[in-house]
Amino acid sequence: MSINKTALLISRIGRVMSTWESEHLSQGSPKFDIDENDKVNLYNMRFCPYSERTVLVMLAKNIPFNMVNINLKNKPDWFLQSTPGAVPVILHKEKIIPDSLIACDYLDEVFPETKLHPQDPSQKAIDRVFVGKQSSMMQFLYPIFAKIPDKDVTYDEKLVFFEKLVNHIEGFETELSKRGTSFLGGKESPSMADYMIWPFFERVDCLPFLIDDKFALPSSLTHVNAWIKGMRETKAVKEYGMSPKRLAKATAICNELADYNKAMKETVGL
Amino acid sequence: YFIQSNLRLARVMSTWESEHLSQGSPKYHISDDNKVHIYNMRFCPYAERTVLVLLAKNIPFNIVNINLKNKPDWFVESTFGQVPVILHKENIIPESLIGCDYLDDVFGEPKLHPKDPLQKALDRVVVEKQSGMMKFLFPIYVKIPNKIVCYDEKVEMFDKLVDYLQSFESELGGRGTTFLGGEESPNMADYMIWPFFERVECLPKLIDEKFTLPSSLVHVHAWMKAMRETKPVKEYGLSPERLAKATSISMEFSDYDKAMKESAGL
């Protein structure tokens, strides 16, 4: 790559990266100035796994985008009035598209570079079914890492959830082993299914740092552990993903203080 | 052509009124490799989505009805245990929305999804939103194990349902066409949403007149009337009388075959 192109690329990444560490906008914040033309705008929350799916897709496909972080604990009126009230929401060509899977499918259809869905419709369908199945790991994962209002999950209860989580992940181990490739998408690079599933494993990966070593994935899950390592090396996850240490510290701060900005600032660099 | 097409319809129709296979039934043998086979339950709204798409796209298919109250082992072992499931070539595809998208991808005209990716995404959002009506609809017409929903609770649920349907009224009003898919014919979104309204429509017959959609939902009423006139709904859809009777029998006896036979012709 020429020096000019490199400089341009670095400055673009720098500009985008500066927006994703930007302040989460709350009630009373002035309305964000959306690009109403061809650029993709994304309403995001830095620690939301569903929103992360959309960011990974945009990075994998080199789609230029504007990001606006939203304080989900104290949402701006203009956000509530123009969206169903959750993130991610894509705003493109004056239309809004909520729901991470619908938004990611839309981006894959509209932007030609690096198709993430398989070409073969039956493989695409099978991958989508698989993503649906893996996404249900959240029922075990969520009570372990999130603070649920009015409900204390005890340490022992977390252990029970973790056991169920590991059981559930056996399904992923089996699928990876069956496909015989580093990623669901093949040997070379991740496909849509890999990116849709990754954010959950980013949370799984931080549990030993958030709680203790009892919450480490067993080494017997050889394909899953290799997949996690492989995903960490991809451009999209390297740029936007959070290290286990960072996510653990940020999660602890969010759980205690319900303050995403604080969680972001005090964990930078981890 | 007329005779052939009616024969085909008759053959398919005979499969969709066929017995729901239970534990102990011999495994269903998939004979014709290029055909689409679907594991179905005659009264399941999600499975109905897939049948409507197959009919709208003139795709040859076989239906295998499954007794969801007493599932065959071979069904549970080869699927996630729910309907619909599409079997096509070597592919086994559960989940109604994914199955329907697959059919639209693989088979030609008519394409049911809009060509424009933005419109397709917006339509999918509408389908997700409207599918949410089930949380109010389900407690009204289904018998939930170990939970009695009393009449007053059903009335309350129905009020919430009507409120919820304002969003569909607005959507149709905003588009200004008979169907979500335009003036001419339904598209994927129309077919994905229809089965819920088939259940809504039977409520006055199932319970009483209090459970009638208000006439103020002008666009919704027009849409329902128009959907009833479409070929797939005419062929596979259930009349309010039939669905009400079948639902009562299902609720009382947990017997889909009895429900099917004793409501035939309504």
CSV table of N, CA and C in Angstrom, one decimal, chain A residues 203-259:
chain,number,residue,atom,x,y,z
A,203,ARG,N,-17.8,-12.4,25.8
A,203,ARG,CA,-18.2,-12.3,27.2
A,203,ARG,C,-17.8,-13.5,27.9
A,204,VAL,N,-17.9,-14.7,27.3
A,204,VAL,CA,-17.5,-16.0,27.9
A,204,VAL,C,-16.0,-15.9,28.3
A,205,ASP,N,-15.2,-15.3,27.4
A,205,ASP,CA,-13.8,-15.2,27.6
A,205,ASP,C,-13.4,-14.4,28.8
A,206,CYS,N,-14.2,-13.4,29.2
A,206,CYS,CA,-13.9,-12.5,30.3
A,206,CYS,C,-14.3,-13.1,31.7
A,207,LEU,N,-15.1,-14.2,31.7
A,207,LEU,CA,-15.6,-14.6,33.0
A,207,LEU,C,-14.5,-15.0,34.0
A,208,PRO,N,-13.4,-15.6,33.6
A,208,PRO,CA,-12.4,-15.9,34.6
A,208,PRO,C,-11.8,-14.7,35.2
A,209,PHE,N,-11.8,-13.6,34.5
A,209,PHE,CA,-11.3,-12.3,35.0
A,209,PHE,C,-12.4,-11.6,35.8
A,210,LEU,N,-13.6,-11.8,35.4
A,210,LEU,CA,-14.7,-11.1,36.1
A,210,LEU,C,-15.0,-11.8,37.4
A,211,ILE,N,-14.9,-13.1,37.5
A,211,ILE,CA,-15.3,-13.9,38.7
A,211,ILE,C,-14.0,-14.6,39.2
A,212,ASP,N,-13.8,-15.9,38.7
A,212,ASP,CA,-12.6,-16.6,39.0
A,212,ASP,C,-12.4,-17.8,38.0
A,213,ASP,N,-11.3,-18.5,38.3
A,213,ASP,CA,-10.9,-19.6,37.3
A,213,ASP,C,-11.9,-20.7,37.1
A,214,LYS,N,-12.8,-20.8,38.1
A,214,LYS,CA,-13.9,-21.9,37.9
A,214,LYS,C,-14.7,-21.6,36.7
A,215,PHE,N,-14.7,-20.4,36.2
A,215,PHE,CA,-15.5,-20.0,35.0
A,215,PHE,C,-14.7,-19.9,33.7
A,216,ALA,N,-13.7,-20.8,33.7
A,216,ALA,CA,-12.9,-20.9,32.4
A,216,ALA,C,-13.4,-22.0,31.6
A,217,LEU,N,-13.5,-21.9,30.3
A,217,LEU,CA,-13.9,-22.9,29.4
A,217,LEU,C,-12.9,-24.1,29.5
A,218,PRO,N,-13.4,-25.3,29.6
A,218,PRO,CA,-12.5,-26.5,29.7
A,218,PRO,C,-11.7,-26.6,28.5
A,219,SER,N,-10.4,-27.1,28.6
A,219,SER,CA,-9.5,-27.2,27.5
A,219,SER,C,-10.0,-28.3,26.5
A,220,SER,N,-10.9,-29.2,27.0
A,220,SER,CA,-11.4,-30.2,26.2
A,220,SER,C,-12.2,-29.7,25.0
A,221,LEU,N,-12.6,-28.4,25.1
A,221,LEU,CA,-13.3,-27.8,23.9
A,221,LEU,C,-12.3,-27.3,23.0
A,222,THR,N,-11.6,-28.2,22.4
A,222,THR,CA,-10.4,-27.8,21.6
A,222,THR,C,-10.7,-27.0,20.4
A,223,HIS,N,-11.8,-27.3,19.7
A,223,HIS,CA,-12.1,-26.5,18.5
A,223,HIS,C,-12.6,-25.2,18.8
A,224,VAL,N,-13.4,-25.1,19.9
A,224,VAL,CA,-14.0,-23.8,20.3
A,224,VAL,C,-12.8,-22.9,20.8
A,225,ASN,N,-11.9,-23.4,21.6
A,225,ASN,CA,-10.8,-22.6,22.0
A,225,ASN,C,-9.9,-22.1,20.8
A,226,ALA,N,-9.7,-23.0,19.8
A,226,ALA,CA,-9.0,-22.6,18.6
A,226,ALA,C,-9.7,-21.5,17.9
A,227,TRP,N,-11.0,-21.7,17.8
A,227,TRP,CA,-11.9,-20.7,17.1
A,227,TRP,C,-11.8,-19.4,17.8
A,228,ILE,N,-11.8,-19.3,19.1
A,228,ILE,CA,-11.7,-18.1,19.8
A,228,ILE,C,-10.4,-17.4,19.5
A,229,LYS,N,-9.3,-18.2,19.5
A,229,LYS,CA,-8.0,-17.6,19.2
A,229,LYS,C,-8.0,-17.1,17.8
A,230,GLY,N,-8.6,-17.9,16.8
A,230,GLY,CA,-8.6,-17.4,15.4
A,230,GLY,C,-9.4,-16.2,15.2
A,231,MET,N,-10.5,-16.1,15.9
A,231,MET,CA,-11.4,-14.9,15.8
A,231,MET,C,-10.7,-13.6,16.4
A,232,ARG,N,-9.9,-13.8,17.4
A,232,ARG,CA,-9.2,-12.7,18.1
A,232,ARG,C,-8.2,-12.1,17.1
A,233,GLU,N,-7.7,-12.9,16.1
A,233,GLU,CA,-6.7,-12.5,15.2
A,233,GLU,C,-7.3,-11.8,14.0
A,234,THR,N,-8.6,-11.8,13.8
A,234,THR,CA,-9.2,-11.2,12.7
A,234,THR,C,-9.2,-9.6,12.8
A,235,LYS,N,-9.2,-9.0,11.7
A,235,LYS,CA,-9.1,-7.5,11.7
A,235,LYS,C,-10.3,-6.9,12.5
A,236,ALA,N,-11.5,-7.3,12.2
A,236,ALA,CA,-12.7,-6.7,12.8
A,236,ALA,C,-12.6,-6.9,14.4
A,237,VAL,N,-12.3,-8.1,14.8
A,237,VAL,CA,-12.3,-8.3,16.3
A,237,VAL,C,-11.1,-7.5,16.9
A,238,LYS,N,-9.9,-7.5,16.2
A,238,LYS,CA,-8.8,-6.8,16.7
A,238,LYS,C,-9.1,-5.3,16.9
A,239,GLU,N,-9.9,-4.7,15.9
A,239,GLU,CA,-10.2,-3.3,16.0
A,239,GLU,C,-11.2,-3.0,17.0
A,240,TYR,N,-12.3,-3.7,17.1
A,240,TYR,CA,-13.4,-3.4,18.0
A,240,TYR,C,-13.6,-4.2,19.2
A,241,GLY,N,-13.1,-5.5,19.1
A,241,GLY,CA,-13.3,-6.4,20.3
A,241,GLY,C,-12.6,-5.9,21.5
A,242,MET,N,-13.1,-6.4,22.6
A,242,MET,CA,-12.4,-6.0,23.9
A,242,MET,C,-11.7,-7.2,24.5
A,243,SER,N,-10.5,-6.9,25.1
A,243,SER,CA,-9.8,-8.0,25.7
A,243,SER,C,-10.5,-8.5,26.9
A,244,PRO,N,-10.3,-9.7,27.4
A,244,PRO,CA,-10.9,-10.2,28.6
A,244,PRO,C,-10.8,-9.3,29.8
A,245,LYS,N,-9.6,-8.8,29.9
A,245,LYS,CA,-9.3,-7.9,31.1
A,245,LYS,C,-10.2,-6.7,31.0
A,246,ARG,N,-10.2,-6.1,29.8
A,246,ARG,CA,-11.0,-4.8,29.6
A,246,ARG,C,-12.4,-5.0,29.9
A,247,LEU,N,-13.0,-6.1,29.3
A,247,LEU,CA,-14.4,-6.4,29.4
A,247,LEU,C,-14.8,-6.7,30.8
A,248,ALA,N,-13.9,-7.4,31.5
A,248,ALA,CA,-14.2,-7.8,32.9
A,248,ALA,C,-14.3,-6.5,33.7
A,249,LYS,N,-13.3,-5.6,33.6
A,249,LYS,CA,-13.3,-4.4,34.4
A,249,LYS,C,-14.5,-3.5,34.0
A,250,ALA,N,-14.7,-3.4,32.7
A,250,ALA,CA,-15.8,-2.5,32.3
A,250,ALA,C,-17.2,-3.1,32.8
A,251,THR,N,-17.3,-4.4,32.7
A,251,THR,CA,-18.6,-5.0,33.2
A,251,THR,C,-18.8,-4.8,34.7
A,252,ALA,N,-17.7,-4.9,35.5
A,252,ALA,CA,-17.8,-4.7,36.9
A,252,ALA,C,-18.2,-3.3,37.2
A,253,ILE,N,-17.6,-2.3,36.5
A,253,ILE,CA,-18.0,-0.9,36.7
A,253,ILE,C,-19.5,-0.7,36.3
A,254,CYS,N,-19.9,-1.2,35.1
A,254,CYS,CA,-21.3,-1.1,34.7
A,254,CYS,C,-22.2,-1.7,35.7
A,255,ASN,N,-21.9,-2.9,36.2
A,255,ASN,CA,-22.8,-3.5,37.2
A,255,ASN,C,-22.9,-2.7,38.5
A,256,GLU,N,-21.8,-2.1,38.8
A,256,GLU,CA,-21.8,-1.4,40.1
A,256,GLU,C,-22.4,0.0,40.0
A,257,LEU,N,-22.0,0.7,38.9
A,257,LEU,CA,-22.4,2.1,38.8
A,257,LEU,C,-23.3,2.5,37.6
A,258,ALA,N,-23.7,1.5,36.8
A,258,ALA,CA,-24.6,1.8,35.7
A,258,ALA,C,-24.1,2.9,34.8
A,259,ASP,N,-22.8,3.0,34.6
A,259,ASP,CA,-22.2,4.2,33.9
A,259,ASP,C,-21.3,3.7,32.8
